CSV table of C-alpha atoms in Angstrom, one decimal:
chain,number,residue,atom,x,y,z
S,1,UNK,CA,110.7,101.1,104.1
S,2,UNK,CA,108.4,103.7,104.1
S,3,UNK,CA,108.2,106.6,106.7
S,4,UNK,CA,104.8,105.5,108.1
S,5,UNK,CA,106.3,101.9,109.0
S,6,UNK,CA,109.7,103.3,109.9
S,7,UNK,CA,107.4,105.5,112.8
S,8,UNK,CA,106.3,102.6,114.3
S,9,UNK,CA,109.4,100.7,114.5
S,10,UNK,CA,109.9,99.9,118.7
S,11,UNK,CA,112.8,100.8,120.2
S,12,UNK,CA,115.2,97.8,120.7
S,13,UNK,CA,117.4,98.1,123.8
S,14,UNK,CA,119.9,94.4,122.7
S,15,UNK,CA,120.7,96.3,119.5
S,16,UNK,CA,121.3,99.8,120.0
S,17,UNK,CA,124.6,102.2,118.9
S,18,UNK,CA,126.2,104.6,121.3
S,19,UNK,CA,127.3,107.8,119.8
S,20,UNK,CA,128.5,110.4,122.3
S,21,UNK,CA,129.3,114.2,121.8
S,22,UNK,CA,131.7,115.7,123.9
S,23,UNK,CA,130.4,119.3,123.4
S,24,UNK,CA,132.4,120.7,125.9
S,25,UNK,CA,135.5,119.8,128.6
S,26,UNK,CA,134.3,122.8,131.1
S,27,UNK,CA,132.0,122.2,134.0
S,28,UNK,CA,131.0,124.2,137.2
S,29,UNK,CA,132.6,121.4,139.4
S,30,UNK,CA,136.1,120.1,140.1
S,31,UNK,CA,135.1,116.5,141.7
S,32,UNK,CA,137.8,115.1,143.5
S,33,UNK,CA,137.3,111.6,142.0
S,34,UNK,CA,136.8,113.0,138.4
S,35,UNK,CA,138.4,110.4,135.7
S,36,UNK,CA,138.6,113.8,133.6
S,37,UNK,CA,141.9,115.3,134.6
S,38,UNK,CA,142.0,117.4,131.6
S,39,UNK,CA,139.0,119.5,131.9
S,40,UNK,CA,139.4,123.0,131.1
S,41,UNK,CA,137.0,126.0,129.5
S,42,UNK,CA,138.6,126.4,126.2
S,43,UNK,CA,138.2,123.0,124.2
S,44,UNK,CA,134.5,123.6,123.4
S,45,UNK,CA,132.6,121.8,120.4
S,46,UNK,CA,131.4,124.0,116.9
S,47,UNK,CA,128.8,123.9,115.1
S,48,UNK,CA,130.4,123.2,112.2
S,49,UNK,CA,132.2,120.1,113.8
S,50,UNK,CA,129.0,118.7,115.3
S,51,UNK,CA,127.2,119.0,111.6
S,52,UNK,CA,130.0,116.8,109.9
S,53,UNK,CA,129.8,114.0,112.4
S,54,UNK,CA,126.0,113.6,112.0
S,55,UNK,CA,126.5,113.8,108.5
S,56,UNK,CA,128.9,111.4,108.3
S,57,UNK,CA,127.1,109.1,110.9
S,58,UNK,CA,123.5,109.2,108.8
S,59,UNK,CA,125.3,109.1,105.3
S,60,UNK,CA,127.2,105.6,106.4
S,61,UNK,CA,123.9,104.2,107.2
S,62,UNK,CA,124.9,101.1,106.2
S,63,UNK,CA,128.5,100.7,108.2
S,64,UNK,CA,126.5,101.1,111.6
S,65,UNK,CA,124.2,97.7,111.9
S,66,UNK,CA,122.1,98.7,115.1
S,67,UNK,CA,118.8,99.2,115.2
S,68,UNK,CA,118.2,101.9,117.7
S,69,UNK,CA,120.4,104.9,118.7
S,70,UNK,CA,121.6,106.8,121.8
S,71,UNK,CA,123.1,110.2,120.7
S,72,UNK,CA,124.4,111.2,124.0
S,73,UNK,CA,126.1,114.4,125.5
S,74,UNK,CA,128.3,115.0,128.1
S,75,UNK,CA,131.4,117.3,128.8
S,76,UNK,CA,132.8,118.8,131.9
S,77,UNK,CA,129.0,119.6,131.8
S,78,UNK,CA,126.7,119.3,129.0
S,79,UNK,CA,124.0,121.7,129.9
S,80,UNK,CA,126.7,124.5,129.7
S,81,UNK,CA,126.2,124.2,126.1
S,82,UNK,CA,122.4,123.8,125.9
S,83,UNK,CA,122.3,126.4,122.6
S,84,UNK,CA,124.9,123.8,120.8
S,85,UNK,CA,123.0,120.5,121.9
S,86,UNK,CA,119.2,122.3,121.1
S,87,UNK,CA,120.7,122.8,117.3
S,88,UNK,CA,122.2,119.3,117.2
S,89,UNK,CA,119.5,117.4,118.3
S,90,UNK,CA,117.1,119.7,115.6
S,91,UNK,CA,119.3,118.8,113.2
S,92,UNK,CA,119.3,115.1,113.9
S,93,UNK,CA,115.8,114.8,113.9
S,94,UNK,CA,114.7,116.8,110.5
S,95,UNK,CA,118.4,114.2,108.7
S,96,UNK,CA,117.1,111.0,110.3
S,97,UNK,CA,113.4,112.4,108.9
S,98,UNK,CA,114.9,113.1,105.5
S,99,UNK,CA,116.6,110.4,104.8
S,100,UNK,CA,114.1,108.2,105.9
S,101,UNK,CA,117.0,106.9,108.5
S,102,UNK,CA,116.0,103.1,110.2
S,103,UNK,CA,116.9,105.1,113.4
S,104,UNK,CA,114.2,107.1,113.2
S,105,UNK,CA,111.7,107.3,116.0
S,106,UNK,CA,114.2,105.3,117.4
S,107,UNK,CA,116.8,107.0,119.1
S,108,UNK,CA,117.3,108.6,122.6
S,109,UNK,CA,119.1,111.7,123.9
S,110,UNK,CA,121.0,110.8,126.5
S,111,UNK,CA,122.2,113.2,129.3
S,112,UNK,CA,124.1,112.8,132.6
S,113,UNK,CA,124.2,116.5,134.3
S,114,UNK,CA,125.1,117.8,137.4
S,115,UNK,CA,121.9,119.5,137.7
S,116,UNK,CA,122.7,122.8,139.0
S,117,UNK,CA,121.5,124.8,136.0
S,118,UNK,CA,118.7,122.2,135.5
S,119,UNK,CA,116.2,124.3,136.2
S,120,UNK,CA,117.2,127.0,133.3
S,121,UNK,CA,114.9,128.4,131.0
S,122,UNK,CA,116.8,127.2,128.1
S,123,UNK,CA,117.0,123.4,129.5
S,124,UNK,CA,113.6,123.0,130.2
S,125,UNK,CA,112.7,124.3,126.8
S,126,UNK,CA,114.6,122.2,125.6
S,127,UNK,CA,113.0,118.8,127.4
S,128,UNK,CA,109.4,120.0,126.7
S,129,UNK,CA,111.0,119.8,123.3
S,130,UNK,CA,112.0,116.6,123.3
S,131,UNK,CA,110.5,115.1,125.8
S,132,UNK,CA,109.6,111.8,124.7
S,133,UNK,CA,112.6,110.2,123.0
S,134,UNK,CA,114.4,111.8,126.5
S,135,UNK,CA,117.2,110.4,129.0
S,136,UNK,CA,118.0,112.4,131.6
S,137,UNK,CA,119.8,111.7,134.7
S,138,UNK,CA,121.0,113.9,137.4
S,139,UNK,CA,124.2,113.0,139.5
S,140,UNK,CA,123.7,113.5,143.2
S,141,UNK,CA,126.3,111.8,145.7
S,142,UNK,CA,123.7,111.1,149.1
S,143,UNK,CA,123.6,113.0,151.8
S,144,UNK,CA,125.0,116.7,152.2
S,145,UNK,CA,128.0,115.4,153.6
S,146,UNK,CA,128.9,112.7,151.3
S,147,UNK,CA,128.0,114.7,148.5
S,148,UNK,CA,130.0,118.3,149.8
S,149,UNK,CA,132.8,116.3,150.5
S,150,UNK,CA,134.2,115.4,146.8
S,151,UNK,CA,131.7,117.1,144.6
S,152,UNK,CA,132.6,120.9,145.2
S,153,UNK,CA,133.0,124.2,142.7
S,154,UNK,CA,136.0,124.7,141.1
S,155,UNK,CA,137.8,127.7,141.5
S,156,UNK,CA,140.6,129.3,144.2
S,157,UNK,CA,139.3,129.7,147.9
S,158,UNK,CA,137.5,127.3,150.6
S,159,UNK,CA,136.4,124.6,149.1
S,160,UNK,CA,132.3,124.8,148.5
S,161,UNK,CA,129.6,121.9,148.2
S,162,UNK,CA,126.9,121.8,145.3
S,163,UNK,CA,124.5,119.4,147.6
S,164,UNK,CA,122.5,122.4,147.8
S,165,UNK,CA,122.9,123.7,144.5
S,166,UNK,CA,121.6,120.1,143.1
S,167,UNK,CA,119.0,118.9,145.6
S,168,UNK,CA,116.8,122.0,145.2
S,169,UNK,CA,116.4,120.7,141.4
S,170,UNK,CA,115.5,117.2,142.6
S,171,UNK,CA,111.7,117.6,142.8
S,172,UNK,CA,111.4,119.2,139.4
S,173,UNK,CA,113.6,116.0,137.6
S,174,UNK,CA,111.5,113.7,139.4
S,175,UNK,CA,108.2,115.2,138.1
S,176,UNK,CA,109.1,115.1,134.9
S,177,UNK,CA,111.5,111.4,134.8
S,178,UNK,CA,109.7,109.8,137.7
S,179,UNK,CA,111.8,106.4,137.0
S,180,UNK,CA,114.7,108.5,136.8
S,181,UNK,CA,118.1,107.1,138.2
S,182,UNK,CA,120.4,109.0,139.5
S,183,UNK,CA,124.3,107.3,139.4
S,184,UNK,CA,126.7,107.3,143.0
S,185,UNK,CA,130.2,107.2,143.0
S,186,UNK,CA,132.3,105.7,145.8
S,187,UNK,CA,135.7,106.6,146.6
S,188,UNK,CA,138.2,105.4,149.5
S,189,UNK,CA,137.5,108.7,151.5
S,190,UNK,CA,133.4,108.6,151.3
S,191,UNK,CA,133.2,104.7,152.3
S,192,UNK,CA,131.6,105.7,155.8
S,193,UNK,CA,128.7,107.7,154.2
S,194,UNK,CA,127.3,104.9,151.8
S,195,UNK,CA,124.2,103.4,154.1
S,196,UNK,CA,123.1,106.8,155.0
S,197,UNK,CA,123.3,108.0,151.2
S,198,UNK,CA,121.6,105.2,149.7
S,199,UNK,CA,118.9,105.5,152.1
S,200,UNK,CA,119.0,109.9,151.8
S,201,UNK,CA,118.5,108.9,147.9
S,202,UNK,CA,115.3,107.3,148.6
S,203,UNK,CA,113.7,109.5,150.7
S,204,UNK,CA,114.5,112.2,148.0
S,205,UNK,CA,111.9,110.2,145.8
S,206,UNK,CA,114.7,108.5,143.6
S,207,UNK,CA,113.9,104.9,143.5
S,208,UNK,CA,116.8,103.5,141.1
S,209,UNK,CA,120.6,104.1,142.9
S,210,UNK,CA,123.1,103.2,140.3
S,211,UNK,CA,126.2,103.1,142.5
S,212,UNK,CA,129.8,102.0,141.6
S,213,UNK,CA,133.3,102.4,143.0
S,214,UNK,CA,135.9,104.2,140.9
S,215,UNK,CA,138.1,101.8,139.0
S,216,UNK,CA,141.5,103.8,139.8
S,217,UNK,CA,144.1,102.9,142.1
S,218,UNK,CA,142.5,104.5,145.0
S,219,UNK,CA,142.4,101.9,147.8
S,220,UNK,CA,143.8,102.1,151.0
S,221,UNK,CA,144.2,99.0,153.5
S,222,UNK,CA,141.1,98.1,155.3
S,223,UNK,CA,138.9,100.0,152.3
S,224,UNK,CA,137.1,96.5,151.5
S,225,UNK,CA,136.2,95.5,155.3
S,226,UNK,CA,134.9,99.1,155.6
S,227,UNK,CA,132.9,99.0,152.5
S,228,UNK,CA,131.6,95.7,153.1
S,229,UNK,CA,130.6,96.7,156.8
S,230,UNK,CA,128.4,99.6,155.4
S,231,UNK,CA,126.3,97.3,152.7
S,232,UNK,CA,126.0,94.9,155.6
S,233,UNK,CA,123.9,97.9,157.4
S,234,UNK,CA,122.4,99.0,154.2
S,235,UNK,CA,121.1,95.7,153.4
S,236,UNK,CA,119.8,95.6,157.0
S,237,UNK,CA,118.0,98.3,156.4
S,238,UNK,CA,116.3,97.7,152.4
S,239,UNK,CA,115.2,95.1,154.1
S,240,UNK,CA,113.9,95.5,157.5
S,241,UNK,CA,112.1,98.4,156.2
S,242,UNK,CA,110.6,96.8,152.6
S,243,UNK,CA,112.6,99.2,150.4
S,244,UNK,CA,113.4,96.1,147.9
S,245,UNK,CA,109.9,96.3,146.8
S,246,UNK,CA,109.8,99.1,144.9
S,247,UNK,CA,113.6,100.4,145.1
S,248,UNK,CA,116.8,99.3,143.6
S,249,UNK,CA,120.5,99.5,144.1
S,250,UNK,CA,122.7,98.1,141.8
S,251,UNK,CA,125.4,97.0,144.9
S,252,UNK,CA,122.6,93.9,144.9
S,253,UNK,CA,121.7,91.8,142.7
S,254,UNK,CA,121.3,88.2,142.3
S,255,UNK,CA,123.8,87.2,139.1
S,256,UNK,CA,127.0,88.5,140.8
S,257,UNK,CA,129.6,86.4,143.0
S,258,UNK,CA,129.7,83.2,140.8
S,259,UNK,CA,132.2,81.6,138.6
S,260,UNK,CA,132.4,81.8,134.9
S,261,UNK,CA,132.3,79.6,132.3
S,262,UNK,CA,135.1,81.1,129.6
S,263,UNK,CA,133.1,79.8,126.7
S,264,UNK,CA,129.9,81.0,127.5
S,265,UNK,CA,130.9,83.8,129.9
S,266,UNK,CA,133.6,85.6,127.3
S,267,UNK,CA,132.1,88.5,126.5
S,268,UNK,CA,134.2,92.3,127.0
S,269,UNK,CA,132.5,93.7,130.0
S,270,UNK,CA,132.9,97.2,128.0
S,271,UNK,CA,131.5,98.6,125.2
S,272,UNK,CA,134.8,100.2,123.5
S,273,UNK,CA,134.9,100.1,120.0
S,274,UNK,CA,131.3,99.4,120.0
S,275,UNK,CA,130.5,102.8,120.8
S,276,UNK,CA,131.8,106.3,119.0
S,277,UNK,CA,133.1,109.5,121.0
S,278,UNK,CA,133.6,112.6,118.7
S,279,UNK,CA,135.7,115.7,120.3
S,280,UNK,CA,135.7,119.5,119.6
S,281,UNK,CA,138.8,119.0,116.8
S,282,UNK,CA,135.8,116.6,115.1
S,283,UNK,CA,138.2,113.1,116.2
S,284,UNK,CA,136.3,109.9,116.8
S,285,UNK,CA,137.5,107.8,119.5
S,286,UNK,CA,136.6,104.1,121.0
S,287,UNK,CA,135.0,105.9,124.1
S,288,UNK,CA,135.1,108.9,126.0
S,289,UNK,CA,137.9,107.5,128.2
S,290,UNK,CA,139.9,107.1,125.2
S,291,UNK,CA,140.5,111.2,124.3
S,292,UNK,CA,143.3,113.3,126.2
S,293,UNK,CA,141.5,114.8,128.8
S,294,UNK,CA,140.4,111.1,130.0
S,295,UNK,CA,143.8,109.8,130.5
S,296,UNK,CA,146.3,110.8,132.8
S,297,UNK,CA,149.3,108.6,131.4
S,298,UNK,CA,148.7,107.5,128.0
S,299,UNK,CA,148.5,109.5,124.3
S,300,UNK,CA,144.9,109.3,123.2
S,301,UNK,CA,143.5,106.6,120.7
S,302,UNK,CA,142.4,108.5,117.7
S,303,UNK,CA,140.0,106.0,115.4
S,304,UNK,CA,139.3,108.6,112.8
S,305,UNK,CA,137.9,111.6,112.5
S,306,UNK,CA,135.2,113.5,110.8
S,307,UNK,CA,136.2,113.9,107.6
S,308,UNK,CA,138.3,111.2,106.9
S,309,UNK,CA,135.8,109.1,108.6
S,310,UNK,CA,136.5,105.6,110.9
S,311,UNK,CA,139.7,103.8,110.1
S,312,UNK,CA,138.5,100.4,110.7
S,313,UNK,CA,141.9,99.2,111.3
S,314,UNK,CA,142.4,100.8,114.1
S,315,UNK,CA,139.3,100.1,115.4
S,316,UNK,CA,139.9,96.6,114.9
S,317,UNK,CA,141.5,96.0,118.1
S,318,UNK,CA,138.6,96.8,120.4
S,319,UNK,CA,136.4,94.4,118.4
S,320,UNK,CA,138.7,91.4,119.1
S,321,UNK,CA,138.4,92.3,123.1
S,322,UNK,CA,137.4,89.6,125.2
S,323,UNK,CA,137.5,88.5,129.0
S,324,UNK,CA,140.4,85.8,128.2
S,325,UNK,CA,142.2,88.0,125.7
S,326,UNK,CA,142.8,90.5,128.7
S,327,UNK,CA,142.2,89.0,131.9
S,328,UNK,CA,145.4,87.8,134.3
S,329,UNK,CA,144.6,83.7,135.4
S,330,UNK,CA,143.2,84.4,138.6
S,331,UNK,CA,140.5,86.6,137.7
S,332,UNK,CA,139.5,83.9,134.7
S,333,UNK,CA,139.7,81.3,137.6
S,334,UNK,CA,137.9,83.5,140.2
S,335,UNK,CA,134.8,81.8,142.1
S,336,UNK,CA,133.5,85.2,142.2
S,337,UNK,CA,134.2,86.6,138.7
S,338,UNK,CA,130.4,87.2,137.5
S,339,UNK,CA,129.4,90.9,137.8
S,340,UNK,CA,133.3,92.2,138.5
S,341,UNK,CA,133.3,95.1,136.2
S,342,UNK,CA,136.2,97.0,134.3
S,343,UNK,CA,136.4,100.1,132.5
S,344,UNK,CA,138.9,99.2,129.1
S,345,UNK,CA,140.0,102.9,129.1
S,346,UNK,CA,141.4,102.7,132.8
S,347,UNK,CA,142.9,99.4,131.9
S,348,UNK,CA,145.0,101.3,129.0
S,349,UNK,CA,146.2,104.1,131.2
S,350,UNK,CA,147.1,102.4,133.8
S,351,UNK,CA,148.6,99.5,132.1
S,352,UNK,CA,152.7,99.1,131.9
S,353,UNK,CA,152.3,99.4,127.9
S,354,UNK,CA,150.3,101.0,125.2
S,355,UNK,CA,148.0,98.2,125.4
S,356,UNK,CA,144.6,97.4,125.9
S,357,UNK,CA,144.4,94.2,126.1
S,358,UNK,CA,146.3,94.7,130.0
S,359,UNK,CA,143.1,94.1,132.7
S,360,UNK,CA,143.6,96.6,135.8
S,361,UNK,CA,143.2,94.8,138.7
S,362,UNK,CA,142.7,97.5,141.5
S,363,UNK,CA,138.8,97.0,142.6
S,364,UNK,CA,139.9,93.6,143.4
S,365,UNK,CA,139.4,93.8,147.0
S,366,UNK,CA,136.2,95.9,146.7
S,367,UNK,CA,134.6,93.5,144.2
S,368,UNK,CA,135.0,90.3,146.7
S,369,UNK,CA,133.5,92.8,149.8
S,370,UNK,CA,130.7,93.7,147.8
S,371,UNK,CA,130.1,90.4,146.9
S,372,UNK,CA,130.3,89.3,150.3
S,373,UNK,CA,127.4,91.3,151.2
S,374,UNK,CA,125.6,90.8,148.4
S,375,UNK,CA,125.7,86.8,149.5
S,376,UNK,CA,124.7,87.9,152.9
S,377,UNK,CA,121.4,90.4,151.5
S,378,UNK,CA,120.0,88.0,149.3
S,379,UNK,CA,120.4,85.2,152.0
S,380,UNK,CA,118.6,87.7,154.5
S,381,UNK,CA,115.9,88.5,152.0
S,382,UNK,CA,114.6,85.0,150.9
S,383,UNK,CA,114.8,84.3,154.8
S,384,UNK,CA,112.6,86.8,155.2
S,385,UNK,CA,110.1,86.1,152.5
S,386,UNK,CA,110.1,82.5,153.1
S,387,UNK,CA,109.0,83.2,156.6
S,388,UNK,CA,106.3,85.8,155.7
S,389,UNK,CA,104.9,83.2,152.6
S,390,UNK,CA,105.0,80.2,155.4
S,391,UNK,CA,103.0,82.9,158.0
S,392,UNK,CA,100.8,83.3,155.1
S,393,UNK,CA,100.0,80.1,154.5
S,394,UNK,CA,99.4,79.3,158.2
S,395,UNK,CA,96.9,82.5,158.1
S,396,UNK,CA,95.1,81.1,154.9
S,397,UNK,CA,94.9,77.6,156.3
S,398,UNK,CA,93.2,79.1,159.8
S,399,UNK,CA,90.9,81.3,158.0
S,400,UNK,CA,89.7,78.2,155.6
S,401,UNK,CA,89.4,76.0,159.1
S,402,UNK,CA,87.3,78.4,160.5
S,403,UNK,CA,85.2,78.5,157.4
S,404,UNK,CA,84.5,75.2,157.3
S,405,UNK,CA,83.5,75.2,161.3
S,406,UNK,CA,81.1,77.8,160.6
């Protein structure tokens, strides 16, 4: 194909590889619901490293079948290494270019950042740079006391915040990603905070709130009528006030809460194995959650590395994964299986072997309560636009009647 075609080749979301580098394990935060328990400052990615993975990665053309591309970069923090990631992403570009790569002009660089040094010189350099083949999303909890109360700096004294740190960066991330989504994590101590944090979010300008719960073992008694009390509210008030127009929260949505059909429904809900992880050593793993510093019980899976390359069978086992193959019986017969997530990395650490084919089943609770409310928004909503189309139509019918008497 020749370069001019390969330019305008679209990028294609269905079909796209995700490669991530973990250029560094050091961030300015210590977030109390971090799944990275083995952060430190030390374990920091090379040069040299990062050049043999993309080598390897652009040589194998061949052994990597997607169309499209997301090299993403996280850490600890990924902006902390802004020199590193500049020289990678220059080198990817002028490779892909010069090997006339199918992934060219159609990849993405993917970031999720803190955002407190968002704002540098070198960063935004670095996005005028690259602007548009750009991802870029900025993690901010809700309000200041949601957000103070598990994402704070690291280091010894009183604990301190980075709401302020973050938000002052907001405005700036918004003017350049106006779409851009920002990602909320729930834990059992934050549960009372969700309404107002969703609804802080939107007045912020961020219209897309990608919100989850962590998958660990974190739930106390009562966490799921608590949780499913404050979407109550928060549908109440995306709602009452129009917000579902033109805003989104991923708690809602209409294709969760149902049953599922095991042989049209059997797909892994995670992309391990699927996706490739390279470390500061240069080792290639299923997923991020799959190196050392990601697990807090288990010895890391090591699918290759870069020189050796990926050892196929031992990436084997995370092609086979399905939703029967690791599921216990009543989450394959659950009425309200559809949209009840799992991350396969948790499900190997906390699982009672070296296995990943063992499905944790702690958000249990949390997915049913969720899905209670989701039942009780959408119910609320079409209420509430069937109402307004039949006042419509009763509008539209007067106005006509009084046409026709004129």
């Amino acid at each position: 194909m020749s370069a001019i075609k390969e330019q305008q080749r679209p990028w294609r979301e269905s079909r796209t590889k995700n490669i991530t580098f973990i250029v560094t394990k050091d961030c300015q935060l210590a977030c109390k619901y971090c799944y990275l328990v083995g952060k430190n400052e030390s374990e920091r990615m090379e040069w040299k490293i990062a050049k043999a993975a993309i080598d390897y990665i652009l040589i194998h053309e061949d052994d990597f079948k997607d169309d499209s591309v997301v090299w993403d970069f996280i850490g600890g923090e990924p902006f902390l290494e802004i020199d590193l990631v500049d020289k990678i992403c220059d080198y990817i570009k002028t490779e892909m270019f010069r090997l006339n790569h199918k992934w060219f002009n159609s990849y993405r660089f993917s970031f999720s950042t803190n955002g407190i040094n968002y704002d540098s010189e070198k960063v935004q350099r670095y996005i005028e740079k690259n602007r548009e083949h750009l991802s870029i999303g900025i993690t901010i909890d809700g309000t200041k006391r949601k957000h103070d109360l598990n994402r704070i700096w690291k280091g010894s004294g009183p604990e301190r915040g980075s709401y302020d740190d973050v938000v002052r960066n907001i405005p700036l991330w918004l003017s350049q990603f106006p779409d851009g989504a920002t990602k909320v994590t729930i834990s059992s101590a934050d549960i009372p905070y969700i309404r107002e944090s969703v609804l802080h979010l939107y007045s912020l300008g961020i219209k897309e709130v990608n919100i989850n719960v962590v998958f660990e073992n974190v739930w106390k008694e009562g966490d799921d009528k608590l949780f499913e009390k404050q979407l109550i509210e928060l549908a109440d008030e995306i709602i009452n006030h129009g917000y579902y127009e033109d805003h989104a929260c991923s708690f809602f949505s209409e294709s969760i809460g149902k049953p599922l059909d095991s042989k049209v429904d059997n797909q892994n809900w995670c992309g391990a194995g699927r996706m490739l992880a390279v470390d500061a050593k240069g080792l290639f793993y299923p997923c991020t959650r799959f190196a050392a510093y990601s697990l807090r019980e288990k010895k890391p899976i090591v699918i290759g590395n870069v020189v050796d390359g990926i050892n196929n069978d031992l990436l084997r086992p995370f092609l086979s994964l399905d939703r029967l193959s690791q599921s216990p019986r009543e989450c394959i017969e659950c009425e309200v299986a559809s949209g009840c997530a799992w991350c396969q990395g948790e499900n190997y650490d906390s699982a009672d072997t070296d296995t990943i084919y063992q499905r944790s089943v702690a958000i249990c609770k949390m997915h049913k309560a969720r899905v209670r409310a989701n039942n009780y928004y959408w119910n609320k909503l079409f209420n509430k636009l069937e109402s307004e189309e039949k006042l419509c139509s009763t509008s539209l019918t007067a106005r006509d009647n009084n046409y026709k008497l004129c």
